[in-house]
Backbone as JSON, one array per atom type, in Angstrom:
{
  "sequence": "XXXXXXXXXXXXXXXXXXXXXXXXXXXXXXXXXXXXXXXXXXXXXXXXXXXXXXXXXXXXXXXXXXXXXXXXXXXXXXXXXXXXXXXXXXXXXXXXXXXXXXXXXXXXXXXXXXXXXXXXXXXXXXXXXXXXXXXXXXXXXXXXXXXXXXXXXXXXXXXXXXXXXXXXXXXXXXXXXXXXXXXXXXXXXXXXXXXXXXXXXXXXXXXXXXXXXXXXXXXXXXXXXXXXXXXXXXXX",
  "N": [[-15.45, 305.77, 11.55], [-17.33, 303.96, 11.01], [-15.84, 302.12, 9.56], [-14.26, 301.04, 11.59], [-16.21, 299.91, 13.24], [-17.15, 297.92, 11.45], [-14.82, 296.44, 11.36], [-14.5, 295.51, 14.06], [-16.83, 294.02, 14.11], [-16.28, 292.15, 12.29], [-14.24, 290.87, 13.52], [-15.43, 289.95, 15.67], [-17.15, 288.13, 14.64], [-15.33, 286.23, 13.59], [-14.14, 285.37, 15.89], [-16.3, 284.29, 17.09], [-16.82, 282.23, 15.35], [-14.4, 280.75, 15.65], [-14.57, 279.99, 18.21], [-16.89, 278.44, 18.11], [-15.95, 276.43, 16.5], [-13.94, 275.41, 17.97], [-15.56, 274.51, 20.14], [-17.15, 272.73, 18.65], [-15.21, 270.88, 17.96], [-14.32, 270.03, 20.41], [-16.66, 268.84, 21.19], [-16.77, 267.01, 19.24], [-14.62, 265.57, 19.94], [-15.34, 264.77, 22.32], [-17.5, 263.2, 21.65], [-16.28, 261.41, 20.14], [-14.73, 260.21, 22.01], [-16.66, 259.34, 23.76], [-18.01, 257.59, 22.02], [-15.93, 256.02, 21.53], [-15.58, 254.89, 24.1], [-17.88, 253.35, 24.6], [-17.48, 251.65, 22.5], [-15.09, 250.41, 23.25], [-16.15, 249.42, 25.7], [-18.1, 247.89, 24.59], [-16.44, 246.26, 23.17], [-15.07, 245.07, 25.27], [-17.23, 243.94, 26.57], [-17.86, 242.24, 24.52], [-15.54, 240.82, 24.4], [-15.56, 239.9, 26.97], [-18.01, 238.51, 26.92], [-17.33, 236.88, 24.95], [-15.28, 235.66, 26.18], [-16.63, 234.35, 28.09], [-18.05, 232.69, 26.68], [-15.95, 231.35, 25.35], [-14.75, 230.41, 27.55], [-16.93, 228.94, 28.58], [-17.05, 227.16, 26.42], [-14.52, 226.25, 26.64], [-14.56, 225.08, 29.15], [-16.65, 223.18, 28.71], [-15.28, 221.83, 26.66], [-13.02, 221.2, 28.09], [-14.27, 219.5, 29.84], [-15.14, 217.54, 28.22], [-12.71, 216.83, 27.14], [-11.53, 216.09, 29.55], [-13.11, 214.02, 30.04], [-12.74, 212.45, 27.94], [-10.02, 212.06, 28.32], [-10.03, 210.73, 30.66], [-11.45, 208.54, 29.81], [-9.57, 207.81, 27.92], [-7.6, 207.4, 29.64], [-8.49, 205.25, 30.92], [-8.57, 203.56, 28.94], [-5.93, 203.81, 28.3], [-4.93, 202.96, 30.47], [-5.58, 200.38, 30.37], [-4.19, 199.6, 28.24], [-1.72, 199.93, 29.18], [-1.76, 198.3, 31.28], [-2.14, 195.96, 29.86], [0.22, 196.17, 28.43], [2.12, 195.99, 30.46], [1.53, 193.41, 31.28], [2.23, 192.09, 28.88], [4.91, 192.7, 28.71], [5.75, 191.45, 31.04], [5.11, 189.01, 30.25], [6.86, 188.7, 28.2], [9.24, 188.85, 29.56], [8.96, 186.44, 30.99], [8.94, 184.76, 28.96], [11.39, 185.3, 27.92], [13.03, 184.44, 29.99], [12.22, 181.84, 30.09], [13.26, 180.94, 27.93], [15.96, 180.85, 28.4], [16.82, 178.1, 29.07], [17.66, 175.08, 30.91], [21.11, 173.87, 30.62], [21.71, 171.43, 28.34], [22.9, 168.06, 27.88], [23.71, 167.46, 25.33], [24.27, 170.0, 24.3], [26.62, 170.82, 25.26], [30.08, 170.8, 25.32], [32.27, 168.61, 26.6], [35.06, 168.34, 28.59], [38.09, 167.04, 30.13], [40.87, 167.58, 32.28], [44.2, 167.18, 33.78], [44.91, 168.81, 36.87], [46.53, 168.93, 38.85], [48.68, 170.05, 41.32], [52.19, 170.25, 42.13], [53.07, 168.92, 45.18], [50.66, 168.89, 46.33], [48.35, 167.28, 48.56], [46.36, 165.66, 47.53], [45.23, 164.43, 44.21], [44.01, 166.37, 41.46], [41.45, 166.7, 39.05], [40.17, 168.57, 36.46], [36.92, 169.17, 35.17], [35.42, 170.51, 32.35], [32.71, 172.38, 31.11], [31.67, 173.43, 28.01], [29.59, 175.73, 26.46], [28.06, 175.04, 23.51], [25.72, 175.11, 22.3], [24.49, 177.21, 20.73], [22.89, 178.88, 21.97], [22.19, 180.8, 25.08], [22.3, 179.09, 28.29], [21.18, 177.72, 31.36], [23.04, 176.62, 34.22], [23.54, 174.74, 37.06], [24.38, 173.54, 40.27], [25.51, 170.05, 41.05], [27.57, 168.07, 39.15], [27.07, 164.63, 37.92], [29.4, 162.28, 38.72], [31.4, 159.57, 37.86], [33.9, 157.12, 38.37], [35.35, 154.83, 36.18], [36.6, 151.71, 36.74], [38.88, 149.01, 37.15], [37.84, 147.54, 39.09], [35.24, 148.01, 39.04], [32.49, 150.44, 39.17], [32.94, 153.65, 40.37], [31.42, 155.98, 42.31], [31.73, 159.52, 42.72], [31.79, 161.59, 45.62], [29.75, 164.24, 46.7], [31.07, 167.42, 47.71], [29.6, 169.01, 49.38], [29.59, 171.91, 49.32], [28.12, 175.14, 48.72], [25.89, 175.45, 46.08], [25.81, 177.44, 43.03], [23.62, 179.15, 40.69], [24.2, 179.69, 37.29], [24.23, 181.56, 34.29], [25.16, 180.18, 31.36], [26.78, 181.59, 28.91], [26.5, 181.37, 25.31], [29.17, 179.66, 23.86], [30.93, 180.06, 25.95], [32.66, 178.84, 28.88], [32.59, 176.73, 31.83], [33.61, 175.32, 34.83], [34.42, 172.41, 37.1], [35.78, 170.77, 40.0], [37.42, 167.55, 40.45], [38.37, 165.57, 42.94], [40.9, 163.41, 44.14], [42.5, 160.64, 45.91], [45.99, 160.06, 46.11], [47.72, 157.09, 45.07], [49.55, 155.61, 47.46], [50.2, 153.32, 48.49], [51.95, 151.5, 47.71], [51.25, 149.24, 46.43], [49.49, 147.76, 43.56], [47.13, 148.94, 43.36], [43.85, 150.38, 42.49], [42.97, 150.41, 39.26], [42.16, 153.05, 37.04], [39.93, 153.51, 34.42], [38.34, 155.01, 33.04], [36.25, 158.03, 32.78], [33.11, 159.09, 33.7], [30.69, 161.57, 33.05], [27.83, 163.26, 34.08], [25.92, 165.97, 33.32], [24.56, 168.66, 35.46], [21.32, 168.12, 36.54], [20.65, 166.5, 34.4], [20.23, 163.41, 32.52], [21.59, 162.14, 30.68], [24.7, 160.92, 29.89], [28.35, 161.32, 29.31], [31.31, 159.69, 28.38], [34.64, 160.03, 29.24], [38.25, 160.08, 28.74], [40.45, 159.4, 31.37], [42.36, 161.75, 32.78], [44.1, 161.94, 35.06], [46.13, 160.47, 37.75], [47.08, 157.08, 37.36], [46.14, 155.15, 39.09], [44.18, 154.37, 42.04], [44.25, 154.12, 45.57], [43.52, 151.19, 47.22], [40.57, 150.8, 49.11], [38.86, 150.3, 52.19], [36.27, 149.98, 51.66], [34.48, 151.73, 53.12], [33.63, 154.02, 52.15], [33.41, 156.54, 49.43], [36.52, 157.59, 48.1], [36.79, 159.58, 46.39], [36.05, 162.87, 45.44], [33.65, 165.54, 44.44], [33.27, 168.87, 43.39], [30.75, 171.56, 43.2], [29.48, 172.82, 40.2], [31.34, 175.38, 38.77], [33.1, 175.83, 40.77], [35.79, 175.24, 40.44], [39.06, 174.62, 41.25], [41.77, 174.06, 43.35], [41.08, 171.69, 45.75], [38.44, 171.9, 45.48]],
  "CA": [[-16.07, 305.01, 12.57], [-18.03, 302.86, 10.37], [-14.91, 301.13, 9.33], [-13.88, 300.39, 12.95], [-17.27, 298.98, 13.64], [-17.12, 296.74, 10.73], [-13.57, 295.57, 11.77], [-14.92, 294.93, 15.18], [-17.78, 293.11, 13.82], [-15.58, 290.96, 11.58], [-13.32, 290.1, 14.46], [-16.37, 289.3, 16.71], [-17.73, 286.95, 13.92], [-14.19, 285.29, 13.5], [-13.93, 284.88, 17.23], [-17.34, 283.4, 17.31], [-16.57, 281.02, 14.47], [-13.27, 280.02, 16.15], [-15.14, 279.32, 19.43], [-17.76, 277.43, 17.61], [-15.07, 275.41, 15.81], [-13.35, 274.75, 19.19], [-16.63, 273.68, 20.82], [-17.5, 271.49, 17.81], [-14.01, 270.02, 17.89], [-14.37, 269.36, 21.73], [-17.72, 267.99, 21.19], [-16.43, 265.78, 18.41], [-13.63, 264.7, 20.71], [-16.11, 264.09, 23.49], [-18.34, 262.24, 20.97], [-15.4, 260.32, 19.75], [-14.29, 259.52, 23.22], [-17.85, 258.56, 24.21], [-18.22, 256.52, 21.13], [-14.74, 254.95, 21.65], [-15.65, 254.18, 25.31], [-18.73, 252.25, 24.46], [-16.96, 250.62, 21.71], [-14.16, 249.62, 24.1], [-16.95, 248.67, 26.57], [-18.7, 246.77, 23.84], [-15.41, 245.15, 22.88], [-14.79, 244.43, 26.5], [-18.23, 242.93, 26.84], [-17.86, 241.14, 23.65], [-14.41, 239.95, 24.84], [-16.09, 239.24, 28.3], [-18.9, 237.46, 26.53], [-16.57, 235.82, 24.19], [-14.45, 234.86, 27.21], [-17.53, 233.47, 28.81], [-18.25, 231.67, 25.67], [-14.67, 230.6, 25.29], [-14.62, 229.78, 28.99], [-17.83, 227.76, 28.6], [-16.72, 226.23, 25.41], [-13.31, 225.53, 27.19], [-15.04, 224.2, 30.29], [-17.16, 222.01, 28.04], [-14.29, 221.19, 25.95], [-12.32, 220.6, 29.12], [-15.1, 218.3, 30.46], [-15.03, 216.42, 27.18], [-11.21, 216.38, 27.22], [-11.33, 215.28, 30.82], [-13.86, 212.62, 29.97], [-11.83, 211.68, 26.92], [-8.65, 211.66, 28.93], [-10.41, 209.65, 31.63], [-11.65, 207.23, 29.07], [-8.34, 207.34, 27.15], [-6.78, 206.93, 30.76], [-8.91, 203.81, 31.24], [-7.99, 202.63, 27.77], [-4.49, 203.79, 28.27], [-4.54, 202.15, 31.62], [-5.85, 199.01, 29.93], [-3.06, 199.27, 27.49], [-0.56, 199.93, 30.04], [-1.8, 196.94, 31.98], [-1.93, 194.94, 28.8], [1.59, 196.29, 28.08], [2.75, 195.38, 31.57], [1.34, 192.0, 31.13], [3.04, 191.63, 27.73], [6.3, 192.84, 29.13], [6.03, 190.49, 31.99], [5.13, 187.75, 29.53], [8.05, 188.76, 27.4], [10.25, 188.6, 30.43], [8.89, 185.21, 31.32], [9.41, 184.09, 27.85], [12.94, 185.35, 27.89], [13.66, 183.48, 31.11], [11.86, 180.4, 29.76], [14.24, 180.65, 26.71], [17.17, 180.56, 29.0], [16.57, 176.9, 29.71], [18.88, 174.38, 31.48], [22.03, 173.38, 29.7], [21.53, 170.05, 28.02], [24.2, 167.43, 27.66], [24.0, 167.53, 23.77], [24.76, 171.29, 23.93], [27.81, 170.96, 26.03], [31.39, 170.09, 24.98], [32.79, 168.2, 27.99], [36.44, 167.83, 28.45], [38.71, 166.88, 31.43], [42.33, 167.88, 32.29], [44.78, 167.11, 35.12], [45.08, 170.12, 37.44], [47.26, 168.6, 40.12], [49.85, 170.94, 41.58], [53.15, 169.42, 42.98], [52.98, 169.23, 46.67], [49.25, 168.75, 46.92], [48.08, 165.98, 49.17], [45.41, 164.99, 46.6], [45.18, 164.8, 42.9], [42.77, 167.0, 41.05], [41.05, 166.76, 37.7], [39.15, 169.64, 36.26], [36.11, 168.9, 34.07], [34.99, 171.7, 31.81], [31.58, 172.47, 30.18], [31.76, 174.62, 27.11], [28.39, 175.83, 25.69], [28.16, 175.02, 22.09], [24.43, 174.86, 21.74], [24.0, 178.26, 20.02], [22.08, 179.71, 22.92], [22.64, 180.82, 26.54], [21.63, 178.12, 29.01], [21.4, 177.88, 32.8], [23.69, 175.41, 34.8], [23.71, 174.87, 38.52], [24.35, 172.29, 41.07], [26.57, 169.15, 41.02], [27.43, 167.07, 38.01], [27.35, 163.3, 38.32], [30.9, 161.85, 38.38], [31.76, 158.17, 38.23], [35.07, 156.58, 37.64], [35.28, 153.45, 35.76], [37.87, 151.13, 37.34], [39.0, 147.63, 36.87], [37.04, 146.95, 40.18], [33.74, 148.41, 38.98], [32.21, 151.91, 38.95], [33.17, 154.33, 41.65], [30.82, 157.35, 42.27], [32.29, 160.54, 43.52], [30.87, 162.07, 46.66], [29.76, 165.79, 46.78], [31.79, 168.18, 48.75], [28.73, 169.85, 50.22], [29.74, 173.3, 49.1], [26.89, 175.64, 48.19], [25.94, 175.43, 44.58], [25.06, 178.64, 42.53], [23.12, 179.12, 39.36], [24.99, 180.37, 36.34], [23.74, 181.54, 32.97], [26.31, 179.98, 30.65], [26.61, 182.24, 27.5], [26.86, 180.57, 24.2], [30.67, 179.74, 23.53], [31.6, 180.18, 27.16], [32.93, 177.6, 29.57], [32.52, 176.76, 33.27], [34.15, 173.92, 35.17], [34.28, 172.03, 38.41], [36.98, 169.93, 40.28], [37.21, 166.17, 40.9], [39.59, 165.4, 43.84], [40.98, 161.91, 44.45], [43.8, 160.4, 46.67], [47.14, 159.3, 45.36], [47.94, 155.67, 45.61], [50.9, 155.66, 48.06], [50.21, 152.04, 49.21], [53.07, 150.55, 47.17], [50.66, 148.17, 45.72], [49.03, 148.18, 42.15], [45.91, 149.81, 43.61], [42.67, 150.25, 41.64], [43.18, 151.02, 37.98], [41.04, 153.78, 36.51], [39.84, 153.25, 32.99], [37.43, 156.08, 32.34], [35.53, 159.12, 33.61], [31.79, 159.23, 33.24], [30.21, 162.81, 33.61], [26.46, 163.62, 33.74], [25.8, 167.52, 33.62], [23.48, 168.83, 36.54], [19.87, 167.97, 36.16], [20.5, 165.82, 33.25], [20.35, 161.98, 32.67], [22.5, 161.64, 29.5], [26.18, 161.03, 30.36], [29.47, 161.21, 28.37], [32.48, 159.09, 28.89], [35.91, 160.6, 28.88], [39.46, 159.48, 29.13], [40.76, 159.92, 32.65], [43.66, 162.39, 32.71], [44.85, 162.04, 36.29], [46.96, 159.36, 38.06], [46.53, 155.92, 36.76], [45.42, 154.22, 40.06], [43.64, 154.76, 43.25], [44.49, 153.31, 46.69], [42.43, 150.22, 47.65], [40.05, 151.18, 50.28], [38.18, 149.24, 52.86], [34.83, 150.04, 51.23], [33.84, 152.46, 54.11], [33.11, 155.28, 51.53], [34.16, 157.06, 48.33], [37.67, 158.41, 48.27], [36.78, 160.67, 45.4], [35.05, 163.99, 45.81], [33.36, 166.42, 43.31], [32.74, 170.19, 43.87], [29.75, 172.05, 42.33], [29.83, 173.54, 38.89], [31.82, 176.83, 39.03], [33.95, 175.88, 41.91], [37.0, 174.62, 40.07], [40.16, 175.06, 42.07], [42.29, 173.02, 44.31], [40.28, 171.49, 47.01], [37.03, 172.15, 45.12]],
  "C": [[-16.75, 303.74, 12.06], [-17.1, 301.74, 10.04], [-14.37, 300.38, 10.47], [-14.89, 299.39, 13.41], [-17.33, 297.69, 12.85], [-15.94, 295.75, 11.06], [-13.91, 294.76, 12.94], [-15.76, 293.83, 14.97], [-17.21, 291.82, 13.26], [-14.83, 290.17, 12.59], [-14.29, 289.31, 15.49], [-16.83, 287.86, 15.92], [-16.52, 285.79, 13.84], [-14.03, 284.63, 14.81], [-15.08, 283.87, 17.46], [-17.24, 282.11, 16.52], [-15.39, 280.23, 15.11], [-13.77, 279.42, 17.38], [-15.93, 278.27, 19.18], [-17.02, 276.17, 17.15], [-14.38, 274.71, 17.01], [-14.34, 273.91, 19.86], [-16.98, 272.47, 20.1], [-16.45, 270.5, 17.98], [-14.01, 269.29, 19.36], [-15.47, 268.48, 21.73], [-17.5, 266.7, 20.42], [-15.49, 264.91, 19.15], [-14.36, 264.13, 21.73], [-16.92, 262.85, 22.85], [-17.37, 261.1, 20.75], [-15.0, 259.48, 20.86], [-15.45, 258.79, 23.74], [-18.07, 257.42, 23.36], [-17.22, 255.5, 21.3], [-14.98, 254.21, 23.0], [-16.62, 253.06, 25.19], [-18.2, 251.18, 23.58], [-16.01, 249.72, 22.43], [-14.98, 248.72, 25.06], [-17.57, 247.47, 25.88], [-17.71, 245.63, 23.53], [-14.99, 244.41, 24.07], [-15.84, 243.43, 26.8], [-18.25, 241.84, 25.83], [-16.73, 240.23, 24.07], [-14.93, 239.23, 26.09], [-17.06, 238.18, 27.82], [-18.33, 236.39, 25.84], [-15.77, 234.99, 25.2], [-15.31, 233.9, 27.88], [-17.72, 232.23, 27.86], [-17.12, 230.65, 25.46], [-14.49, 229.77, 26.59], [-15.56, 228.58, 29.0], [-17.46, 226.71, 27.77], [-15.43, 225.48, 26.02], [-13.62, 224.59, 28.26], [-15.58, 222.96, 29.79], [-16.21, 221.08, 27.38], [-13.41, 220.49, 27.04], [-12.9, 219.4, 29.75], [-14.84, 217.24, 29.45], [-13.63, 215.87, 27.19], [-11.06, 215.53, 28.39], [-11.93, 213.94, 30.62], [-13.04, 211.81, 28.99], [-10.62, 211.2, 27.55], [-8.88, 210.53, 29.91], [-10.62, 208.4, 30.9], [-10.37, 206.79, 28.45], [-7.5, 206.89, 28.39], [-7.11, 205.46, 30.97], [-8.27, 203.03, 30.13], [-6.58, 202.65, 27.87], [-4.11, 202.86, 29.4], [-4.68, 200.65, 31.25], [-4.62, 198.62, 29.13], [-1.87, 199.15, 28.3], [-0.57, 198.64, 30.79], [-1.49, 195.91, 31.1], [-0.27, 194.9, 28.51], [2.46, 195.66, 29.2], [2.73, 193.76, 31.48], [2.14, 191.42, 30.08], [4.52, 191.65, 28.06], [6.62, 191.76, 30.07], [6.03, 189.16, 31.23], [6.33, 187.51, 28.73], [9.25, 188.3, 28.22], [10.27, 187.15, 30.78], [9.42, 184.4, 30.11], [10.87, 184.01, 27.63], [13.55, 184.45, 28.78], [13.44, 182.16, 30.7], [12.87, 180.01, 28.74], [15.53, 180.2, 27.29], [16.95, 179.31, 29.79], [17.85, 176.3, 30.29], [19.81, 173.91, 30.34], [21.86, 171.74, 29.49], [22.89, 169.35, 27.69], [24.61, 167.55, 26.12], [24.5, 168.98, 23.35], [26.1, 171.59, 24.52], [28.88, 170.15, 25.45], [31.96, 169.93, 26.31], [34.16, 167.64, 27.81], [36.99, 167.79, 29.96], [40.17, 167.06, 31.31], [42.89, 167.66, 33.67], [45.08, 168.45, 35.56], [45.77, 170.01, 38.71], [48.43, 169.47, 40.19], [50.84, 170.16, 42.43], [53.13, 169.92, 44.36], [51.68, 169.1, 47.25], [49.08, 167.41, 47.52], [47.16, 164.98, 48.37], [45.66, 165.34, 45.23], [43.93, 165.53, 42.51], [42.62, 167.0, 39.52], [39.97, 167.78, 37.5], [38.27, 169.28, 35.02], [35.46, 170.22, 33.69], [33.75, 171.58, 30.88], [31.59, 173.6, 29.37], [30.39, 174.63, 26.32], [28.51, 175.86, 24.28], [26.8, 174.82, 21.49], [23.82, 176.05, 20.92], [23.05, 179.04, 20.69], [22.56, 179.76, 24.37], [21.8, 179.77, 27.2], [21.98, 178.27, 30.6], [21.98, 176.52, 33.33], [23.78, 175.71, 36.18], [23.77, 173.59, 39.2], [25.64, 171.43, 40.86], [26.48, 168.29, 39.79], [27.6, 165.74, 38.67], [28.62, 162.88, 37.85], [30.98, 160.39, 38.76], [33.07, 157.79, 37.4], [34.93, 155.13, 37.37], [36.67, 152.9, 36.07], [37.77, 149.61, 36.95], [38.28, 146.77, 38.07], [35.67, 147.27, 40.21], [33.65, 149.95, 39.0], [32.41, 152.46, 40.36], [32.51, 155.65, 41.54], [31.49, 158.33, 43.22], [31.32, 161.2, 44.5], [30.98, 163.58, 46.62], [30.39, 166.33, 48.0], [30.78, 168.73, 49.91], [28.81, 171.3, 50.16], [28.36, 173.8, 48.46], [27.02, 175.82, 46.74], [25.31, 176.7, 44.1], [24.67, 178.46, 41.08], [23.85, 179.99, 38.48], [24.3, 180.37, 34.94], [25.08, 181.43, 32.09], [26.2, 180.51, 29.22], [27.11, 181.28, 26.35], [28.51, 180.77, 23.94], [31.46, 179.88, 24.74], [31.69, 178.91, 27.93], [32.83, 177.81, 31.1], [33.02, 175.32, 33.69], [34.0, 173.52, 36.65], [35.5, 170.92, 38.66], [36.53, 168.46, 40.73], [38.5, 165.88, 41.73], [39.71, 163.86, 44.14], [42.36, 161.78, 45.18], [44.73, 159.76, 45.74], [47.26, 157.8, 45.93], [49.43, 155.72, 46.13], [51.02, 154.34, 48.81], [51.31, 151.24, 48.71], [52.58, 149.43, 46.33], [50.13, 148.72, 44.33], [47.78, 149.04, 42.3], [44.78, 149.43, 42.73], [42.85, 151.03, 40.43], [41.95, 151.81, 37.38], [41.09, 153.73, 35.06], [38.97, 154.16, 32.29], [36.74, 156.94, 33.31], [34.11, 159.29, 33.07], [31.13, 160.56, 33.95], [28.73, 162.94, 33.07], [26.24, 165.17, 34.17], [24.73, 167.63, 34.68], [22.12, 168.69, 35.86], [19.68, 167.26, 34.9], [20.72, 164.3, 33.47], [21.22, 161.43, 31.63], [23.96, 161.98, 29.96], [27.15, 160.91, 29.16], [30.6, 160.5, 29.13], [33.73, 159.67, 28.41], [37.15, 159.77, 29.28], [39.83, 160.08, 30.48], [42.18, 160.5, 32.6], [44.61, 162.42, 33.94], [45.73, 160.72, 36.45], [46.33, 158.13, 37.73], [45.79, 155.01, 37.82], [44.99, 154.96, 41.33], [44.02, 153.86, 44.35], [43.29, 152.22, 46.9], [41.99, 150.71, 48.96], [39.28, 150.08, 50.9], [36.66, 149.14, 52.62], [34.0, 150.94, 52.27], [33.19, 153.77, 53.4], [34.02, 155.64, 50.36], [35.4, 157.86, 48.81], [37.8, 159.59, 47.42], [35.77, 161.58, 45.6], [34.9, 164.94, 44.65], [32.74, 167.72, 43.91], [31.65, 170.6, 42.86], [30.34, 172.82, 41.26], [30.09, 175.01, 39.23], [32.79, 176.98, 40.09], [35.31, 175.31, 41.6], [38.11, 175.38, 40.78], [40.53, 173.98, 43.0], [41.48, 172.88, 45.58], [38.79, 171.74, 46.75], [36.61, 173.6, 45.46]]
}
């Protein structure tokens, strides 16, 4: 009997120890959980506090950045404004550089362009830009025929003149129309062609490539007409 009592007692002790161990384990787990919860809460608070700090920092930094941006914006705006001004200035300079075509920059030639059956003769005068830069040309050139009876100025046709940027090395032309001498007489002999580019005062004298004479007129007006630069073609 004593052996059985001892066995029961040993089993009771073992059970008690096992229960205690379980309780201690649960307590430890609870403690661990409790400790973990505050830690997480503390971490959360720290994070929250850090977040506030970061947020405050960020807000302050944002305010500074905003101020800096605003200031930079003003500065940038100033730069942009200055840049725009510079760009506009550059554009203006670029446009200013494309000045008018000067007589000395142009190679001026003339050729007969009369087509059989036309009622009038046509001479085409060509301007070739040899100035090493682009230039602007527009309007009517001055045209005078030198004759044995004196100088005869061509009359403008009245066509609309357009402005053209004549690239370096490129050409543009215009027509000079004149009546044929069908009078049977000697007429007025043409000895030369004087051309003054638009908006210029310097002229060049060329050989006249058209018919040798013009009919004698009653002096009521010029029988020779000139079209605007860029309008070369029969009839101006």
